[in-house]
mmCIF file of C-alpha atoms in Angstrom:
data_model
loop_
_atom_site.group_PDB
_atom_site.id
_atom_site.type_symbol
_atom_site.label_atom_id
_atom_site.label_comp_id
_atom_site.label_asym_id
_atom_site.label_seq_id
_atom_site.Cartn_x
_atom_site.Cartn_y
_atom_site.Cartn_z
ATOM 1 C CA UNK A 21 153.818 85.357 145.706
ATOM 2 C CA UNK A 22 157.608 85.246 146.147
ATOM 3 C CA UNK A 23 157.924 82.974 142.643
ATOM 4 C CA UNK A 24 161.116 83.931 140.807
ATOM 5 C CA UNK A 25 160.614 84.106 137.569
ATOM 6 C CA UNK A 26 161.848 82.530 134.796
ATOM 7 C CA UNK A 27 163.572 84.668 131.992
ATOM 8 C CA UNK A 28 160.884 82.725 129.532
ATOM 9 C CA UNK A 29 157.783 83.430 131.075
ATOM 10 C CA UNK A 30 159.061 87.291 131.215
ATOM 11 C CA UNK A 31 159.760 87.016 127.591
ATOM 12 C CA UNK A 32 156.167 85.718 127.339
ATOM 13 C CA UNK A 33 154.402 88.374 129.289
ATOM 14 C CA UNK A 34 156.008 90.936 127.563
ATOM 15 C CA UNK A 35 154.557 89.837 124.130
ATOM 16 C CA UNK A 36 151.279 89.249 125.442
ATOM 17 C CA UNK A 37 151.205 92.617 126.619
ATOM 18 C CA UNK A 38 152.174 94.138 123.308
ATOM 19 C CA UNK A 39 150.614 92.173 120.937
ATOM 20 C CA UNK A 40 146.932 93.606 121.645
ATOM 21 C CA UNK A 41 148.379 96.713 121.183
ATOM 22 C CA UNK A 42 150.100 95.842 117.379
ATOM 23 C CA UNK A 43 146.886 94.677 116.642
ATOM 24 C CA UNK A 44 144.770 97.376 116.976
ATOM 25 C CA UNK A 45 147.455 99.637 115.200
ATOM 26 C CA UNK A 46 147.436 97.483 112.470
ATOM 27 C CA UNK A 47 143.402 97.520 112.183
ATOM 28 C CA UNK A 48 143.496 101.459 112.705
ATOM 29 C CA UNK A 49 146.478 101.728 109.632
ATOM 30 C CA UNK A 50 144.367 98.972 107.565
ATOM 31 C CA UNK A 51 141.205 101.359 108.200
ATOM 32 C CA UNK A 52 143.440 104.628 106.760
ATOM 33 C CA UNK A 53 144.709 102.949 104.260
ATOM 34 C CA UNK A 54 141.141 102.288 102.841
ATOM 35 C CA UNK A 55 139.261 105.476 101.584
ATOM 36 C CA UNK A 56 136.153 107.147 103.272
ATOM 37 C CA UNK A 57 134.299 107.191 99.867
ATOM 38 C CA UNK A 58 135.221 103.265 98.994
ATOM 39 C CA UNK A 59 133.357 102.080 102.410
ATOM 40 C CA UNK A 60 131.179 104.394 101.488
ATOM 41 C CA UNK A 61 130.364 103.043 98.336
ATOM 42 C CA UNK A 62 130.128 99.696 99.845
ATOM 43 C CA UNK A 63 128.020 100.272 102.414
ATOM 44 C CA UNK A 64 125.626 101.966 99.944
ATOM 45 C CA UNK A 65 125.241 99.079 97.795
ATOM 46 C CA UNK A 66 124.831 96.969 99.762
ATOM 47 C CA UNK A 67 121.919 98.607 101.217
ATOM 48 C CA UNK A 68 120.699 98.813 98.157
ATOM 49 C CA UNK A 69 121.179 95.187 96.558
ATOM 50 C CA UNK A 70 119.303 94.171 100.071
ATOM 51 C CA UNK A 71 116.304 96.308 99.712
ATOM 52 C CA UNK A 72 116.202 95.238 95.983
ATOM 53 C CA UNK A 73 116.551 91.269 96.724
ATOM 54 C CA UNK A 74 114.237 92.116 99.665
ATOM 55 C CA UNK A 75 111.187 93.332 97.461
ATOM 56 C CA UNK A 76 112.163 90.685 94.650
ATOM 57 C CA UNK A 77 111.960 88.213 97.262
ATOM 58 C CA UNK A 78 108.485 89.035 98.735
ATOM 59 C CA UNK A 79 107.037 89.106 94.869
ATOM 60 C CA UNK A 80 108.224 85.603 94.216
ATOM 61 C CA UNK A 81 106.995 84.485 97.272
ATOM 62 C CA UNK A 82 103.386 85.743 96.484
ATOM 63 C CA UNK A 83 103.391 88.341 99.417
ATOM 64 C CA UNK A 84 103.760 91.358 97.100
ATOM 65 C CA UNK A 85 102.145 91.517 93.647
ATOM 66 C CA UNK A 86 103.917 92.915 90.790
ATOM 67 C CA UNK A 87 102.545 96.010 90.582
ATOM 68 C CA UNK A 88 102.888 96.529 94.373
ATOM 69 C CA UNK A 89 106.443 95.200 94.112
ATOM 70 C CA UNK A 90 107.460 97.524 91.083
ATOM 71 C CA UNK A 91 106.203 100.587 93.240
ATOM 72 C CA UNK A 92 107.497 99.824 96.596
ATOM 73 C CA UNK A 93 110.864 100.143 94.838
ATOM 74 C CA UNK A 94 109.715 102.895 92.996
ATOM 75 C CA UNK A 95 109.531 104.833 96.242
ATOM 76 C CA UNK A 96 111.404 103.473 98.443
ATOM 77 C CA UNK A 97 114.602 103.385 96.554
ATOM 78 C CA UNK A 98 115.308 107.060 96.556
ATOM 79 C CA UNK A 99 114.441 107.818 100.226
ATOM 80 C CA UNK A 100 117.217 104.517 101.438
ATOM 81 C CA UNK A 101 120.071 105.486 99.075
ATOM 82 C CA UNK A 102 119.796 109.570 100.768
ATOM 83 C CA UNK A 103 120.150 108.042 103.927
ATOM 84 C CA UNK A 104 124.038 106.770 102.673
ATOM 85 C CA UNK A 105 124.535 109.938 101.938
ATOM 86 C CA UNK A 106 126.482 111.164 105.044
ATOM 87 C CA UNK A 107 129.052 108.160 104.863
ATOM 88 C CA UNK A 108 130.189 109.991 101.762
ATOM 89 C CA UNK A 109 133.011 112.734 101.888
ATOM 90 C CA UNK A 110 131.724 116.549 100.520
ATOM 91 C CA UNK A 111 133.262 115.345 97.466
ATOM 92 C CA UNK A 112 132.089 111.696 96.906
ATOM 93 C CA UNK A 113 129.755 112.818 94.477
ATOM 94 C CA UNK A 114 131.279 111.084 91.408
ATOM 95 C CA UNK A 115 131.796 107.755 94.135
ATOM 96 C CA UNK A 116 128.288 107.696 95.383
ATOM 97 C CA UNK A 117 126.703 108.324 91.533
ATOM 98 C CA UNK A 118 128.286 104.862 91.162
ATOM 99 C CA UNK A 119 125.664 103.026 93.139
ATOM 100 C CA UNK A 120 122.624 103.917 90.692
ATOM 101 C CA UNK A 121 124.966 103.748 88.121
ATOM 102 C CA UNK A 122 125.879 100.156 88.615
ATOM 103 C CA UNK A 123 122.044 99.399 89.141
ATOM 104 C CA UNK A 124 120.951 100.826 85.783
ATOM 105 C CA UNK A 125 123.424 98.518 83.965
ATOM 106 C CA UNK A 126 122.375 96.097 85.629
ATOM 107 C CA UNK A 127 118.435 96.814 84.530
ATOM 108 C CA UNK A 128 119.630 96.977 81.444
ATOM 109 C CA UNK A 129 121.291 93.701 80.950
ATOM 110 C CA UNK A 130 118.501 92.431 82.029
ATOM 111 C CA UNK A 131 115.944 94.321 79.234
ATOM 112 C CA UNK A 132 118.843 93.780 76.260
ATOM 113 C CA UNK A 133 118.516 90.194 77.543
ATOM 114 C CA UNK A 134 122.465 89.720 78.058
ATOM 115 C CA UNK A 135 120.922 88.879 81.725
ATOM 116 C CA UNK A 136 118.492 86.337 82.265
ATOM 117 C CA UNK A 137 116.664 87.616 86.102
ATOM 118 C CA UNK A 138 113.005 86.454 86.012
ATOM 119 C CA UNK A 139 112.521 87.813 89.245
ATOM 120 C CA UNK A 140 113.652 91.527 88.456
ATOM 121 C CA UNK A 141 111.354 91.756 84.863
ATOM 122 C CA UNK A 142 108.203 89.815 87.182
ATOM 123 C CA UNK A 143 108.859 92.630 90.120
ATOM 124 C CA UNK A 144 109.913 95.707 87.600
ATOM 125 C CA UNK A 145 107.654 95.270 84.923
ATOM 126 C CA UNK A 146 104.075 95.632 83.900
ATOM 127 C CA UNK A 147 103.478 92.932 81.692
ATOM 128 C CA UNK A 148 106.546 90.691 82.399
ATOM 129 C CA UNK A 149 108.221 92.074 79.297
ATOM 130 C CA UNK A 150 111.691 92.344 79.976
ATOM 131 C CA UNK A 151 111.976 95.033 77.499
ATOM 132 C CA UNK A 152 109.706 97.470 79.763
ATOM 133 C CA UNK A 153 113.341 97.623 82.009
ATOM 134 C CA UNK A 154 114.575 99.505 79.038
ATOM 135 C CA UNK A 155 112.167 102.338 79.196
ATOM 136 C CA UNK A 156 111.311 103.443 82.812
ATOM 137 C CA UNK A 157 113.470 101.720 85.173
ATOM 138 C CA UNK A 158 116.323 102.972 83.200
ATOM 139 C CA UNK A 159 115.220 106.080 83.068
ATOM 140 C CA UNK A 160 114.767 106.136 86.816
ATOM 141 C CA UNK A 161 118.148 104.723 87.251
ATOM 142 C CA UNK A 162 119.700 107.380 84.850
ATOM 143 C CA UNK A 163 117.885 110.293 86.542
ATOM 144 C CA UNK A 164 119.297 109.225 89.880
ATOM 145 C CA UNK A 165 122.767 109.276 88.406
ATOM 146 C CA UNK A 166 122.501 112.675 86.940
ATOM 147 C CA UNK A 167 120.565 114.047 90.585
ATOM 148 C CA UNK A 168 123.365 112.436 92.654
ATOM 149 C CA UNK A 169 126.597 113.636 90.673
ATOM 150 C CA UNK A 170 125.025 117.363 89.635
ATOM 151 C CA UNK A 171 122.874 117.898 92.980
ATOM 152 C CA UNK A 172 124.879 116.829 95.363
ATOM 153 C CA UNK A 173 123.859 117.740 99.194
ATOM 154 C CA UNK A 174 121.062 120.433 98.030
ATOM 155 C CA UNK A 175 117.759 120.992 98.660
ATOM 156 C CA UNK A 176 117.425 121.259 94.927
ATOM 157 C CA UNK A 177 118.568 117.742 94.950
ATOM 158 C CA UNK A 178 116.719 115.873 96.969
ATOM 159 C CA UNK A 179 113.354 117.826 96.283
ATOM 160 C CA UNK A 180 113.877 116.119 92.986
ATOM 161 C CA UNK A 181 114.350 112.719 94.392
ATOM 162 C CA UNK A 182 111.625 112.859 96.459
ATOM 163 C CA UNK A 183 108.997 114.558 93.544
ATOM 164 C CA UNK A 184 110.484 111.469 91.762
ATOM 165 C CA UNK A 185 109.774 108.771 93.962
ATOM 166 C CA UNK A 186 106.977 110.053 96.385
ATOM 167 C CA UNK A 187 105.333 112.199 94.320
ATOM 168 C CA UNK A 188 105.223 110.494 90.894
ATOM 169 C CA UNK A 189 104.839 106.843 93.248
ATOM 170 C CA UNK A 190 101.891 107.992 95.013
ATOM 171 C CA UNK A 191 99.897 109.933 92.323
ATOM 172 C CA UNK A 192 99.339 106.620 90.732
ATOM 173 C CA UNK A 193 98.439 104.777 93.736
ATOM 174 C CA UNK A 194 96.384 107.344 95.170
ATOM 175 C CA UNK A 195 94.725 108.253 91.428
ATOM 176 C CA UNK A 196 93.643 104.206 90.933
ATOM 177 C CA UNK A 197 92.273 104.543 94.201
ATOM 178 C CA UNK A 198 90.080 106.809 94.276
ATOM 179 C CA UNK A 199 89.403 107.884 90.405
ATOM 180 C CA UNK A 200 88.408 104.755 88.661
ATOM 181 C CA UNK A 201 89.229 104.527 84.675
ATOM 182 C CA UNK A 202 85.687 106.355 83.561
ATOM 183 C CA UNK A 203 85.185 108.724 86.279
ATOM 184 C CA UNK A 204 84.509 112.377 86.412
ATOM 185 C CA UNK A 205 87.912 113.414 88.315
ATOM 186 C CA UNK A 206 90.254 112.499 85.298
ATOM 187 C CA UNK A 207 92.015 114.953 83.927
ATOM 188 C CA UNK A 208 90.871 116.298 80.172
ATOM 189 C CA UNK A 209 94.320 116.420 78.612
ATOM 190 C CA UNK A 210 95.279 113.228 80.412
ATOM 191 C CA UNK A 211 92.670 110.780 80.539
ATOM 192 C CA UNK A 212 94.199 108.074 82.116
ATOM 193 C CA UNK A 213 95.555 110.448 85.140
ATOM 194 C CA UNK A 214 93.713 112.118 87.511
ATOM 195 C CA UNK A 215 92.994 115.755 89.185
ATOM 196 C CA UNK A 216 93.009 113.390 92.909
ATOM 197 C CA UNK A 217 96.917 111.752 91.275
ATOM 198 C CA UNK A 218 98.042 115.329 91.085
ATOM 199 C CA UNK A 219 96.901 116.688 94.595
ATOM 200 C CA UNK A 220 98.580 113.205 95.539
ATOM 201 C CA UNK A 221 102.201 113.938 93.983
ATOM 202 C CA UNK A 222 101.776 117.812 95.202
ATOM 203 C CA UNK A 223 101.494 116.723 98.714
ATOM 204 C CA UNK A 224 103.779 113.700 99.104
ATOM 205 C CA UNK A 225 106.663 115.567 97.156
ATOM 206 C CA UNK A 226 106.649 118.595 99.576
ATOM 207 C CA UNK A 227 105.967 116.097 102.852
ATOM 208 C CA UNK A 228 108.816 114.076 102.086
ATOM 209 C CA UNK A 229 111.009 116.916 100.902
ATOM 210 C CA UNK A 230 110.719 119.061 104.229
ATOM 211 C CA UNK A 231 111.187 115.659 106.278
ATOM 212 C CA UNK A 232 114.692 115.074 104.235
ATOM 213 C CA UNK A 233 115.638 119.360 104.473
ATOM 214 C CA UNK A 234 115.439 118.512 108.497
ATOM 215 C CA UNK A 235 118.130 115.653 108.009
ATOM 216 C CA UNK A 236 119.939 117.634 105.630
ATOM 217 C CA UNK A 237 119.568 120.923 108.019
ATOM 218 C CA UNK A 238 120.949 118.475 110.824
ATOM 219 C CA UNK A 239 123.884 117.205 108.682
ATOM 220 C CA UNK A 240 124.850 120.431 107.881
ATOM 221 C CA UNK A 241 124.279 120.861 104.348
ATOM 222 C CA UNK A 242 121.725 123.526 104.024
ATOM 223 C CA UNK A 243 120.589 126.681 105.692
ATOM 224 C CA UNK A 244 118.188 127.306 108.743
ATOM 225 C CA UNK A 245 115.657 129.315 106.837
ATOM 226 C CA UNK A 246 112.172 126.888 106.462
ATOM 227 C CA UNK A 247 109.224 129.373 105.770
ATOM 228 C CA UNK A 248 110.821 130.963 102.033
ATOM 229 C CA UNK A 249 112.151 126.996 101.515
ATOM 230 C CA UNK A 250 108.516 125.615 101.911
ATOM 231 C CA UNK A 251 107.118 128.397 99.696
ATOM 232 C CA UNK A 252 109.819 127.909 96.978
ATOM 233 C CA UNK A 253 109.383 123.971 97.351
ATOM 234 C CA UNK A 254 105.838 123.967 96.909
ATOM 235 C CA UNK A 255 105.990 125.969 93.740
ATOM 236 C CA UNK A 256 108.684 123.621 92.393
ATOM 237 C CA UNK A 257 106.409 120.279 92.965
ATOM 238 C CA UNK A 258 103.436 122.169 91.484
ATOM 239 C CA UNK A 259 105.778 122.878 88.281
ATOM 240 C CA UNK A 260 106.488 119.169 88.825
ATOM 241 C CA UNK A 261 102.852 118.250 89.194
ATOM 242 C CA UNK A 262 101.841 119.945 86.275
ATOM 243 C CA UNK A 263 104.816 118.150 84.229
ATOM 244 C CA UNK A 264 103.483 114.374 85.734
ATOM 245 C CA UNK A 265 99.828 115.355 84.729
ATOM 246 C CA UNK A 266 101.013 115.543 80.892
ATOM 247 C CA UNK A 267 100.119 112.687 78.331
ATOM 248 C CA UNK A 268 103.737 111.241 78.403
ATOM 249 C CA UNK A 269 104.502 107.265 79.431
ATOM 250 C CA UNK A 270 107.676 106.855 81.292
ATOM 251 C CA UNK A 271 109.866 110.166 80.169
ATOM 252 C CA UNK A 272 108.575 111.296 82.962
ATOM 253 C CA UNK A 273 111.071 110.016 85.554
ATOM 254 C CA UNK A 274 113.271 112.377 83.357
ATOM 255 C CA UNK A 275 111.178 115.435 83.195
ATOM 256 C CA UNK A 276 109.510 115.712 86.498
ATOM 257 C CA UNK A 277 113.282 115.862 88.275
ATOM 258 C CA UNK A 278 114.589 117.723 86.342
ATOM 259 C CA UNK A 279 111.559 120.485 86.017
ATOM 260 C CA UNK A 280 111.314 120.414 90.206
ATOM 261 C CA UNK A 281 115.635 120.512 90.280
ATOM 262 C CA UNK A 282 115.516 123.313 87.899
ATOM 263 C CA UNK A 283 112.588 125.286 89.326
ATOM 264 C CA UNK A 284 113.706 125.486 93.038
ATOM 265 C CA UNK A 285 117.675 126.211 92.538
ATOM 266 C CA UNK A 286 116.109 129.451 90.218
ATOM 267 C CA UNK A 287 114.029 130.127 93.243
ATOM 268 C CA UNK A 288 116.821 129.885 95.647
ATOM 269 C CA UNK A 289 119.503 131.256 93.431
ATOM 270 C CA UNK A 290 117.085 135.102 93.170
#
């Protein structure tokens, strides 16, 4: 107390004082001068490269086998990649299609052999063929292109994702289970699927599409009604049931989206 000070350490003070200041307005211009839908875009893949090394990981370790592997991302990857969703803007539909987008080439590479990634055809593929990455995983990857950029933010949309992922993941599980190859419950215009597989995809479609209309209700995106939305979703995963039951390897990650997309925006357009 009583000090005089010098004109230096004034000088000094003063830019200590300002300089926190300049350099938060520089990180809040830096942070305007970068679109919503570009972090978007980043965050969302990489979320998704980690849940992909993640699963690739645990099968080369032994911990998952390749069939569990290839259907843990079978039904997982849908579910994580609606939960970027929300970082996008209303119109980051074209941005966010980018994600599966850049996946799908990637599974591709790999199946056209321009890649060489061992641990993606061991945890993608039936048989360790790296040719199987050209029929179903790229048809997944195409069909979440095509739901992202054309159903953007509707119920529509992510009914399809989940019949997709839940419903066409766990009818397999559930029909190996508890049908057996040989057993009574298959069905007679699909042997090798079963009546149990369909009652499996029925009820895990419409389960994990009313849990995602509550996050989509809460974002904003679609209405408040829920009792005419249940009825008009289960009749679109029964049209999408019916579809998955049919004799068909693979084209079904095309078909059963589309059929449940196209069923339920009739239903809610009448």
């Amino acid at each position: 107390p009583g000090r005089r000070l010098r004109r230096g350490d004034l000088r000094s003070r003063r830019r200590g004082a300002v300089a926190p200041h300049r350099r938060l307005h520089g990180m809040h211009d830096l942070s305007l001068a970068i679109p919503q839908d570009a972090l978007a875009l980043g965050a969302a893949s990489l979320g998704m490269v980690l849940f992909v090394e993640s699963v690739k990981a645990l099968a080369a370790n032994g911990i998952f086998s390749s069939a569990s592997s290839r259907k843990v991302m079978h039904v997982g990857a849908g579910p994580l990649f609606l939960l970027f969703w929300p970082l996008f803007t209303k119109d980051g539909s074209l941005v966010a299609s980018l994600v599966p987008l850049a996946m799908t080439l990637k599974f591709a590479a790999t199946g056209l052999g321009l890649v060489r990634n061992d641990a993606e055809v061991r945890s993608m593929s039936r048989t360790g063929d790296r040719r199987e990455l050209l029929r179903g995983p790229l048809l997944y990857g195409f069909a979440f292109v095509a739901l992202t950029k054309l159903c953007w933010r509707s119920a529509h949309g992510v009914a399809a994702m989940m019949a997709l992922c839940f419903g066409d993941g766990m009818a397999e599980v559930v029909g190996r289970r508890f049908c057996p190859p040989g057993s009574s419950g298959r069905l007679p215009w699909s042997p090798r699927k079963s009546w149990v597989g369909s009652a499996a995809f029925l009820a895990s479609a419409v389960v994990s599409s009313s849990i995602y209309f509550e996050l989509f209700r809460m974002w904003g995106w679609i209405g408040p009604e829920r009792l005419a939305l249940l009825a008009q979703l289960t009749v679109a995963c029964a049209a999408g049931a019916a579809v998955e039951s049919l004799p068909w390897v693979e084209i079904d990650n095309v078909l059963v989206p589309l059929v449940v997309a196209g069923v339920l925006a009739r239903l809610r357009a009448n």
